[in-house]
Tab-separated table of C-alpha atoms and ligand atoms in Angstrom:
chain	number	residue	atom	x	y	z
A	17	UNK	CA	20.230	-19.709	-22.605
A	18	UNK	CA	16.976	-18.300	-21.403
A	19	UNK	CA	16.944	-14.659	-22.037
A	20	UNK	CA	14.164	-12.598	-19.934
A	21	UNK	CA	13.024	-8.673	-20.265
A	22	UNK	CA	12.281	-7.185	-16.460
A	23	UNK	CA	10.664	-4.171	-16.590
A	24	UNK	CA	10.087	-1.759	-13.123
A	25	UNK	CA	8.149	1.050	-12.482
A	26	UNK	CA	6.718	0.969	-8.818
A	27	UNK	CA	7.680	4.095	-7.889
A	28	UNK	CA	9.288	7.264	-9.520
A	29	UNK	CA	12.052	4.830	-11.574
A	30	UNK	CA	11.718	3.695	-14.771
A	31	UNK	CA	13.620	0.993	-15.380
A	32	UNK	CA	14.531	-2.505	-17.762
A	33	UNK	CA	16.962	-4.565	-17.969
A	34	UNK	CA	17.939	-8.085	-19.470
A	35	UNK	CA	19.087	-11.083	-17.516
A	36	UNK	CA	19.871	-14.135	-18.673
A	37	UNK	CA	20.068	-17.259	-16.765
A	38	UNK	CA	22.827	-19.122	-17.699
A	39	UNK	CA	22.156	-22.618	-16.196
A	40	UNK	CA	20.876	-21.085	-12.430
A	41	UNK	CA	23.337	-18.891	-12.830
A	42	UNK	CA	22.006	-15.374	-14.030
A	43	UNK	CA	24.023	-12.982	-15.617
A	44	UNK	CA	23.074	-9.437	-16.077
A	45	UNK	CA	23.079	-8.378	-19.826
A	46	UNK	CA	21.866	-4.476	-19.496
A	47	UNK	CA	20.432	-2.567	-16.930
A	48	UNK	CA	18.724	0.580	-17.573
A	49	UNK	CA	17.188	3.390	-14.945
A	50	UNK	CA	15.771	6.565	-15.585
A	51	UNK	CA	15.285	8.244	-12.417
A	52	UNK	CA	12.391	10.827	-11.995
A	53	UNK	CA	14.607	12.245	-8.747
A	54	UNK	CA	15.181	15.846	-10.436
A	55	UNK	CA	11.120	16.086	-11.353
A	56	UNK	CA	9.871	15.096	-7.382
A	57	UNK	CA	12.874	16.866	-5.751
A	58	UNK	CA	10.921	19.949	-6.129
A	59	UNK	CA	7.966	18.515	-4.291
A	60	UNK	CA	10.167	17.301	-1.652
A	61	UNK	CA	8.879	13.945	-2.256
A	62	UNK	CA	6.839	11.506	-4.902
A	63	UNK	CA	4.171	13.331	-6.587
A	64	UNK	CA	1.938	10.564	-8.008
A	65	UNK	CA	0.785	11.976	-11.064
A	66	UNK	CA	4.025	13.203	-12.452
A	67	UNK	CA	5.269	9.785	-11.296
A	68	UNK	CA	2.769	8.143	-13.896
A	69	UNK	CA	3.060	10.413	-16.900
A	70	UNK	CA	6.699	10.718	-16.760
A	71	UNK	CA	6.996	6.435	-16.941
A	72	UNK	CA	4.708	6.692	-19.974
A	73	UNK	CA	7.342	9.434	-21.841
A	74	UNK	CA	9.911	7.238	-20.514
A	75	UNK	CA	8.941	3.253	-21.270
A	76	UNK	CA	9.857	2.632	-24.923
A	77	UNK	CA	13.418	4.546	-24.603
A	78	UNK	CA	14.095	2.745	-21.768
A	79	UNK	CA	13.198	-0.770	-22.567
A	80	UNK	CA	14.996	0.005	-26.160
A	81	UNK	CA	17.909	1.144	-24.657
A	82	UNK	CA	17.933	-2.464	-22.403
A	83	UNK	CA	17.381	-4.595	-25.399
A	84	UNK	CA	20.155	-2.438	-27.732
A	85	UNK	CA	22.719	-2.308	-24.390
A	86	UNK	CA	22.447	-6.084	-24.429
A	87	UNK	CA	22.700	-6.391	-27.964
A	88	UNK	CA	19.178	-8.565	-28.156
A	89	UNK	CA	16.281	-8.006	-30.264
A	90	UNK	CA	12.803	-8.418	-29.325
A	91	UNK	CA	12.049	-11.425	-30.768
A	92	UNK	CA	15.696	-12.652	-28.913
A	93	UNK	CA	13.817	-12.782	-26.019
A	94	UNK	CA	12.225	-15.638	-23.933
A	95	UNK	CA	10.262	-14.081	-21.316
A	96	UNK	CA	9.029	-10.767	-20.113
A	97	UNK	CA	8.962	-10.045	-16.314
A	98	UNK	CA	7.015	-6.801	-14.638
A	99	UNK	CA	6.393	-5.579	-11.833
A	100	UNK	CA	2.621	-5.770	-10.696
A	101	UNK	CA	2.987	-4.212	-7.190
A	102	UNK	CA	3.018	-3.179	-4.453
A	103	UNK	CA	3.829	0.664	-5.245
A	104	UNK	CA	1.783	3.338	-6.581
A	105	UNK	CA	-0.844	2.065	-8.814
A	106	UNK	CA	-0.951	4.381	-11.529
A	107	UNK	CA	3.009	4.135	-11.825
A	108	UNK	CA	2.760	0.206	-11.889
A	109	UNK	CA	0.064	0.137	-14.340
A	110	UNK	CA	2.218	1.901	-16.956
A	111	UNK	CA	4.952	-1.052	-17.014
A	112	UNK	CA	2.032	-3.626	-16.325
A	113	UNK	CA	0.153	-2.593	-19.842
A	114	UNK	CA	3.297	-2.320	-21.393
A	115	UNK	CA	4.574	-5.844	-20.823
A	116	UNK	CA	1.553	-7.112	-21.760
A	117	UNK	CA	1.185	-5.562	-24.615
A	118	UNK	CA	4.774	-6.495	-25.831
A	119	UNK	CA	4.455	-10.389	-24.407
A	120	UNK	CA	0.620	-10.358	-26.655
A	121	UNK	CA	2.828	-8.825	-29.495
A	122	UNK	CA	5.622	-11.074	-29.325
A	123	UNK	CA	3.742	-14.130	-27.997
A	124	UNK	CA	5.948	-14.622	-25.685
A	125	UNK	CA	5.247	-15.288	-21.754
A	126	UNK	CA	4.824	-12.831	-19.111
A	127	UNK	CA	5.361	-13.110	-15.351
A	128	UNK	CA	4.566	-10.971	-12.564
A	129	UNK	CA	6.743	-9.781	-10.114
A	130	UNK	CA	6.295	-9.066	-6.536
A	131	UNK	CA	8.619	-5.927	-5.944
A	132	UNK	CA	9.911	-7.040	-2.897
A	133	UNK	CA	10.779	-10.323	-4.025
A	134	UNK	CA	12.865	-8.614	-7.268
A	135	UNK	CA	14.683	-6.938	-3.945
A	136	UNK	CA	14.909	-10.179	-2.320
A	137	UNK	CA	16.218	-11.840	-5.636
A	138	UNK	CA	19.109	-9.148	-5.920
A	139	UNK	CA	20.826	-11.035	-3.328
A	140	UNK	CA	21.292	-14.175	-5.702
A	141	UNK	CA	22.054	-12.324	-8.535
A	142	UNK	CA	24.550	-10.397	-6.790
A	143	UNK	CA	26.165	-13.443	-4.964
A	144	UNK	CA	24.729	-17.000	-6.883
A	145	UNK	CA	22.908	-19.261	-4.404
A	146	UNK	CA	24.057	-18.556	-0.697
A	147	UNK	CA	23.793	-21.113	2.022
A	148	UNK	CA	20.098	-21.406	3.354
A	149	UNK	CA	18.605	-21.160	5.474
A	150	UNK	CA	18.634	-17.350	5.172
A	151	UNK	CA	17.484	-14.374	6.730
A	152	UNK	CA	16.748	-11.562	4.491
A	153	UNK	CA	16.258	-8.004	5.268
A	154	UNK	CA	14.438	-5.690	2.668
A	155	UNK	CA	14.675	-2.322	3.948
A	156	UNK	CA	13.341	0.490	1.432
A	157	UNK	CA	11.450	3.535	1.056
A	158	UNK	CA	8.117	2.027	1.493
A	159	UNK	CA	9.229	-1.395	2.871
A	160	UNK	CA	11.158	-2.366	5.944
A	161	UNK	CA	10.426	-6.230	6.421
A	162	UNK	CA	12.536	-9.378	7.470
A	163	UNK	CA	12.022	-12.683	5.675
A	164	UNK	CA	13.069	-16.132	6.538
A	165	UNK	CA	14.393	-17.930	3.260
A	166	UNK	CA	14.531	-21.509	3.950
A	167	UNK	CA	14.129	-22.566	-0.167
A	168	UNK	CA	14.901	-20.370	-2.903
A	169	UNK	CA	12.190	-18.429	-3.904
A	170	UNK	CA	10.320	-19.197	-0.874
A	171	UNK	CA	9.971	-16.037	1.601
A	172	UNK	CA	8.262	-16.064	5.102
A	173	UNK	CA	7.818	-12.855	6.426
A	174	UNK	CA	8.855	-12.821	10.275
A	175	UNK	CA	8.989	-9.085	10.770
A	176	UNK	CA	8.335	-5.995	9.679
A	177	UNK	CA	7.422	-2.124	10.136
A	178	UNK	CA	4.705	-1.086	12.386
A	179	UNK	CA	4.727	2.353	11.286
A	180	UNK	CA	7.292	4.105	8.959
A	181	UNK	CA	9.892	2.604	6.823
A	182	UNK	CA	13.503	2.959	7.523
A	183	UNK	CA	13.648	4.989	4.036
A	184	UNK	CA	11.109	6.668	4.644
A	185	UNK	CA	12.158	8.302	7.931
A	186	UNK	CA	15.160	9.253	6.369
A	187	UNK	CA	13.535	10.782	4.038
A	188	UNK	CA	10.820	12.538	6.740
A	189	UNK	CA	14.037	13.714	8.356
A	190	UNK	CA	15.922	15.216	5.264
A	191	UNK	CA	12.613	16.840	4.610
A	192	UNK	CA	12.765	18.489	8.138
A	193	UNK	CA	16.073	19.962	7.849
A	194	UNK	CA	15.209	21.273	4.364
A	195	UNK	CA	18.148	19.057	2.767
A	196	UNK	CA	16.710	17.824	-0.490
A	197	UNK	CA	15.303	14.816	-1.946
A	198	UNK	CA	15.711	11.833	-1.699
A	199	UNK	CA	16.411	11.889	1.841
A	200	UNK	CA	18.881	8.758	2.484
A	201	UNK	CA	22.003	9.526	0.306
A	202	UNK	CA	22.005	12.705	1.741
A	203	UNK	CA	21.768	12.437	5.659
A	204	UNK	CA	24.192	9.354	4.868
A	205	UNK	CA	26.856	12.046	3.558
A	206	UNK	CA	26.132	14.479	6.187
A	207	UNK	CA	26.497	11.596	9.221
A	208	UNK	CA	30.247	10.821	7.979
A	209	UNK	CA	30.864	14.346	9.392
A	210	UNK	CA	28.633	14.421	12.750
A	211	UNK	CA	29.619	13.097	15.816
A	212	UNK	CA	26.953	9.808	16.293
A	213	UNK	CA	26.812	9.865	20.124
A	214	UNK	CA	25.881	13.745	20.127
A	215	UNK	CA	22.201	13.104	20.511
A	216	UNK	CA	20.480	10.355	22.617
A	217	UNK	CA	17.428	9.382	21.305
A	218	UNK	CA	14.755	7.463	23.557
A	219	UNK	CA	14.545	3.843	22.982
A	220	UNK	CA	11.773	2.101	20.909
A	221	UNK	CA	9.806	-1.083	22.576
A	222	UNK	CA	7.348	-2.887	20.714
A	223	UNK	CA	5.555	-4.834	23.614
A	224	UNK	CA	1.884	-4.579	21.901
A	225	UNK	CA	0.660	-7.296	19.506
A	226	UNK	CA	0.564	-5.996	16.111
A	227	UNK	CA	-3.445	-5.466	15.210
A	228	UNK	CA	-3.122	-6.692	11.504
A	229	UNK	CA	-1.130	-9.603	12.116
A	230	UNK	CA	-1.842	-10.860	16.079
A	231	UNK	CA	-0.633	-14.437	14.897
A	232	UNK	CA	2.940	-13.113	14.454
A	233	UNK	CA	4.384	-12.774	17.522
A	234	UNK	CA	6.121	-9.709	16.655
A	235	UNK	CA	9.594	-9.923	17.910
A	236	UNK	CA	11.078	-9.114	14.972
A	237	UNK	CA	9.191	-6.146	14.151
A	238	UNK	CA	10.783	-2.611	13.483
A	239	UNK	CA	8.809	1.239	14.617
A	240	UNK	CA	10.356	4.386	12.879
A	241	UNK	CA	8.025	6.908	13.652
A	242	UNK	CA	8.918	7.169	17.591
A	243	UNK	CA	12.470	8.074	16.006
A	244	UNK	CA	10.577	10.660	13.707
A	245	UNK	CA	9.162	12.212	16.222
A	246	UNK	CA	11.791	12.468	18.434
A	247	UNK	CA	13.879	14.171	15.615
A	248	UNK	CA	11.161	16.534	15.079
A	249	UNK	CA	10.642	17.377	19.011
A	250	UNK	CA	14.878	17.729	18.872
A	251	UNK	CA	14.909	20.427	16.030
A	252	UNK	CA	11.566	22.453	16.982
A	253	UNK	CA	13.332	22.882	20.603
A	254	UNK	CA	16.844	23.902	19.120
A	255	UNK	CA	15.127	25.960	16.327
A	256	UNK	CA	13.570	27.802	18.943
A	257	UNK	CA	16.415	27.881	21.437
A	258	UNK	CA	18.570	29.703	18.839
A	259	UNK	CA	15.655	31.577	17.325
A	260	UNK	CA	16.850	30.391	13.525
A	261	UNK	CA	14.977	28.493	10.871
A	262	UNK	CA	17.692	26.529	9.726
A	263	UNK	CA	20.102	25.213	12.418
A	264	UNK	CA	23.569	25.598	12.121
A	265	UNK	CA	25.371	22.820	9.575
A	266	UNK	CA	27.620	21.096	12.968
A	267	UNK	CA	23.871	20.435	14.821
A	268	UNK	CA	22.594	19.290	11.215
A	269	UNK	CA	25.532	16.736	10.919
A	270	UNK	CA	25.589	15.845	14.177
A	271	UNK	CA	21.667	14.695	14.142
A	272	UNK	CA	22.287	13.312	11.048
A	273	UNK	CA	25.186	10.714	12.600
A	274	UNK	CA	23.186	10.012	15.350
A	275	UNK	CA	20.239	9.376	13.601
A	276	UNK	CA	21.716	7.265	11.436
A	277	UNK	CA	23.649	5.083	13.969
A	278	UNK	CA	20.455	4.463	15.816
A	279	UNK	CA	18.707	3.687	12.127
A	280	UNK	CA	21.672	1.394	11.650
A	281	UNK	CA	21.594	-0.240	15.017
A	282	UNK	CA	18.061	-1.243	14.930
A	283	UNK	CA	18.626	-2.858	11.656
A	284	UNK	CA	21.591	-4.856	11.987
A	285	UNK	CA	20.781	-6.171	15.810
A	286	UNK	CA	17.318	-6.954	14.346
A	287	UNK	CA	18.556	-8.748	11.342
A	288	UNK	CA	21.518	-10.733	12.923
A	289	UNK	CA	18.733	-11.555	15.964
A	290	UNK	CA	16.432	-13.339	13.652
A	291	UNK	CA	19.414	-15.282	12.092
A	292	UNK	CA	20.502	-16.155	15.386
A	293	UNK	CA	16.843	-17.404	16.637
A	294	UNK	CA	16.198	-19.401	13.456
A	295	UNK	CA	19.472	-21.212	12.985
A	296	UNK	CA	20.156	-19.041	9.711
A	297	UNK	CA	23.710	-19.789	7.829
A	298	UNK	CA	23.403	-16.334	5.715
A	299	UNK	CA	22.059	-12.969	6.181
A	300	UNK	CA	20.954	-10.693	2.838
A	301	UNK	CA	20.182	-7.138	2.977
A	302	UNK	CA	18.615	-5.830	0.298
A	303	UNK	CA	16.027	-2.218	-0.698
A	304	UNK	CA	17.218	1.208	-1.143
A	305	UNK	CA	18.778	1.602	2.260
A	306	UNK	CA	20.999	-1.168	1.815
A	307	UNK	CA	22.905	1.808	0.146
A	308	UNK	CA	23.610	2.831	3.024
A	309	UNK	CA	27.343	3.501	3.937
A	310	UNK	CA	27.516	3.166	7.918
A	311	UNK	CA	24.532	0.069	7.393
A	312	UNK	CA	26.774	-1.532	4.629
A	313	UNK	CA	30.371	-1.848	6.601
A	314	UNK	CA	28.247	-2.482	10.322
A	315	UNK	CA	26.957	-5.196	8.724
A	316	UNK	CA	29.899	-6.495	7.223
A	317	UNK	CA	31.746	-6.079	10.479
A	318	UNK	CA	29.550	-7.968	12.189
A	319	UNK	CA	29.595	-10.446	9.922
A	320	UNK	CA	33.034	-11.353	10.841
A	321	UNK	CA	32.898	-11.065	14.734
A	322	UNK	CA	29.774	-13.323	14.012
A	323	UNK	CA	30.702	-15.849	11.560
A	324	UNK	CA	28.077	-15.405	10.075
A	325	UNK	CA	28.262	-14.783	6.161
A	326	UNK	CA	26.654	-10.997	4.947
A	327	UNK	CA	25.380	-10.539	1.452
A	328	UNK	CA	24.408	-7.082	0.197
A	329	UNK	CA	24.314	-6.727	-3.545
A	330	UNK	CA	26.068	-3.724	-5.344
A	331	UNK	CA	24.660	-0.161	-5.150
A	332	UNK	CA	23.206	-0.147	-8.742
A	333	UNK	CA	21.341	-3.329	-7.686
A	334	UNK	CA	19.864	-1.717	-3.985
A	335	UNK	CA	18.272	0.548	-5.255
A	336	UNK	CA	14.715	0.251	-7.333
A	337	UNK	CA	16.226	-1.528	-11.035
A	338	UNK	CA	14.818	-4.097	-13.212
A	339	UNK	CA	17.476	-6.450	-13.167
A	340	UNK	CA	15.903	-7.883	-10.091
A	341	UNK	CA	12.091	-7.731	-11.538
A	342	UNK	CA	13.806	-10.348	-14.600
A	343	UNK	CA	15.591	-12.181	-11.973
A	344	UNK	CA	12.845	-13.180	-9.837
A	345	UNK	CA	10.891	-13.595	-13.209
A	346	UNK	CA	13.094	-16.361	-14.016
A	347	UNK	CA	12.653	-18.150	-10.725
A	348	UNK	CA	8.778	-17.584	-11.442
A	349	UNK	CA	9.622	-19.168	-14.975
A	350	UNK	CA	10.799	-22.028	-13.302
A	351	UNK	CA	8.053	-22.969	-11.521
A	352	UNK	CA	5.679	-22.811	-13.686
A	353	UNK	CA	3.704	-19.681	-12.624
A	354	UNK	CA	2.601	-16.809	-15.729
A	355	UNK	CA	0.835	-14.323	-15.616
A	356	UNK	CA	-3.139	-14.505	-16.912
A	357	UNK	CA	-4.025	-12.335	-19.903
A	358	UNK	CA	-5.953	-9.774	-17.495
A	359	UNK	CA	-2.554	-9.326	-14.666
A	360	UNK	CA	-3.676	-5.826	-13.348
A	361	UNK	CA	-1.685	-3.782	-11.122
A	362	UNK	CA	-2.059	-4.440	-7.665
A	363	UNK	CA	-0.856	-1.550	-5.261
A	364	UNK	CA	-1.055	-3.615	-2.337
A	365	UNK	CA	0.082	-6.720	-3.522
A	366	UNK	CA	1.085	-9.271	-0.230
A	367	UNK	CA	4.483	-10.827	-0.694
B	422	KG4	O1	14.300	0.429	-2.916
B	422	KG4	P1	14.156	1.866	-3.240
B	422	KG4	O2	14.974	2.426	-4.392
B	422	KG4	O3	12.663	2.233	-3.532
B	422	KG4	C1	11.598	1.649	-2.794
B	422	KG4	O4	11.230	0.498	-3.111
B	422	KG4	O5	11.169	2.340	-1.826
B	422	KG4	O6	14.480	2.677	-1.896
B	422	KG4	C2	14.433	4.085	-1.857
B	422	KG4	C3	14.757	4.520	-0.435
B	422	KG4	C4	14.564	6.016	-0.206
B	422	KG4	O7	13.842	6.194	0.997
B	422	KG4	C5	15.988	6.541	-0.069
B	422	KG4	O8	16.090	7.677	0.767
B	422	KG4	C6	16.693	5.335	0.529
B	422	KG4	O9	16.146	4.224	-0.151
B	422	KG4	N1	18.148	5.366	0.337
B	422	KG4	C7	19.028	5.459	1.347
B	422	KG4	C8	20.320	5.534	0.760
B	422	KG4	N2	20.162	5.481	-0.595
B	422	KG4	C9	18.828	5.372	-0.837
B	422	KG4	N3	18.842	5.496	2.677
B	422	KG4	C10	19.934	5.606	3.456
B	422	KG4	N4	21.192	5.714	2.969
B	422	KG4	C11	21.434	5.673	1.638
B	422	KG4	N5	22.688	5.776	1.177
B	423	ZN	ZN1	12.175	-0.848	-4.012
């Protein structure tokens, strides 16, 4: 049974892990993350640079540790998968030489991996083949974009973020309230304690064509950075209100819940919209936020009242992990399509 390497490093995660693909049915073998999360926390977000040079100290302990957890040796292999983009480009570049390197080494092949797709593809490793068509929504810290699966490993993008990502407001917003890094897990612990109707935020209409994309019509597009703002505008006026820095922890829980609900809202009537419009018979959600606690049982609830079947895969597999990167590298595998001798990392890579 095919055996492929995936190897991640977008962002500030290093990360490999071996999948094997057991007749279309792919099986995870090891799956291995080293997160940079104590080095940026201090920065209060990603610092490039230290993003880079800590994937170069990381990438042969981590990719050993894959191979060893899955009891495989490199010449066990079949197939190498990276990621080539999009993400930061100096971070990408240190699993892009890598791979090639060990694929030129081994001569074995290499494919390249559109990040979002490895998201996308976490849904069918998760859950095997779902019923299509599908609407999938990818919702991360860079990325907040809706795709229209008709055939596997076929994506058509039908919305997506104007401004911010989902992630990354909640990160913007953490950042605000001096809470920590990364942003998401945290407000989502704090909003299980806050009252979610304590704060009403103004609503969000996209009724402008988008500029980069006027052949989309746009109805399925998302906008974050109103939100942001409005958070900001909320805790400036209360700061100064109370005359404190820091506002008490009931305000900070309570903006937190009602943050996230409207977060969660947008999301799920988005998503479940789209499925509705195109006829879909499943619904994935998939990226970071998909970690998300309220976003996670909404969905699912709605799901029921809806009929309509909701896929999310496991926490370990939401957020950034290899597994996915060798996952959609064995759907590349099957068509056919390896990477040239030259791949090079490409930041802004389209999906
Ligand atoms: O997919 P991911 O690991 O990396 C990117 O491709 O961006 O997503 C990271 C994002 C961060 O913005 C983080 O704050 C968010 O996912 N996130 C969450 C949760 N866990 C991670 N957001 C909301 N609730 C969570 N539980
Ligand atoms: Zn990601």
């Amino acid at each position: 049974m095919p055996l492929v390497l995936g190897i991640e490093t977008s962002c500030d995660e290093t990360a490999a892990a071996v999948v094997e693909d057991a007749g279309g049915r792919w099986s995870i073998r090891s799956n291995v993350v080293a997160s940079q999360a104590d080095i940026h926390r201090e920065w209060g977000g990603v610092v490039p640079e230290l993003a880079s040079r800590q994937h170069v100290r990381d990438i042969c302990g981590v990719v050993e540790r894959a191979l060893a957890d899955a009891g495989v040796a490199w010449d066990g292999l079949d197939a190498l998968a990276v990621t080539q983009g999009p993400g930061l480009v100096g971070s990408l570049l240190v699993g892009v030489s890598f791979a090639k390197a060990a694929a030129w080494a081994l001569d074995k092949p290499l494919v390249a991996v559109n990040h979002l797709a490895g998201h996308i593809e976490s849904i069918w490793l998760e859950h095997g083949p779902i019923a299509l068509p599908a609407t999938v929504l990818v919702v991360s810290g860079g990325h907040t974009s809706l795709y229209l699966v008709r055939h596997e490993g076929r994506y058509e993008l039908l919305g997506r973020t104007r401004d911010d990502a989902a992630g990354e407001a909640y990160d913007k917003v953490a950042k605000l309230l001096s809470l920590g890094y990364p942003g998401g897990p945290i407000i989502d612990t704090l909003a299980a304690l806050g009252n979610d109707t304590a704060i009403r935020w103004p609503g969000t209409r996209l009724t402008n064509p988008d500029r980069n994309a006027p052949e989309r019509d746009g109805r399925f597009d998302f906008s974050f950075s109103g939100l942001k703002t409005a958070v900001l505008r909320h805790v400036r006026q209360r700061q100064s209100e109370l005359g404190v820095d820091q506002l008490p922890q009931h305000e900070i829980v309570d903006l937190a819940a009602s943050f996230q609900r409207r977060v969660v809202e947008t999301l799920i009537d988005r998503v479940f919209a789209a499925a509705r419009w195109h006829g879909a018979r499943s619904i994935g959600i998939a990226g970071g936020v998909s970690a998300n606690s309220r976003l996670r049982t909404d969905a699912l609830k709605k799901s029921k009242r809806s009929e309509i079947p909701v896929y999310i895969p496991r926490l370990s597999l939401s957020t950034d992990n290899a597994a996915m990167i060798a996952a959609a590298g064995i759907r590349r595998l099957a068509d056919g399509h390896f990477a040239p001798a030259d791949l090079n990392a490409a930041a802004s890579l389209p999906l």
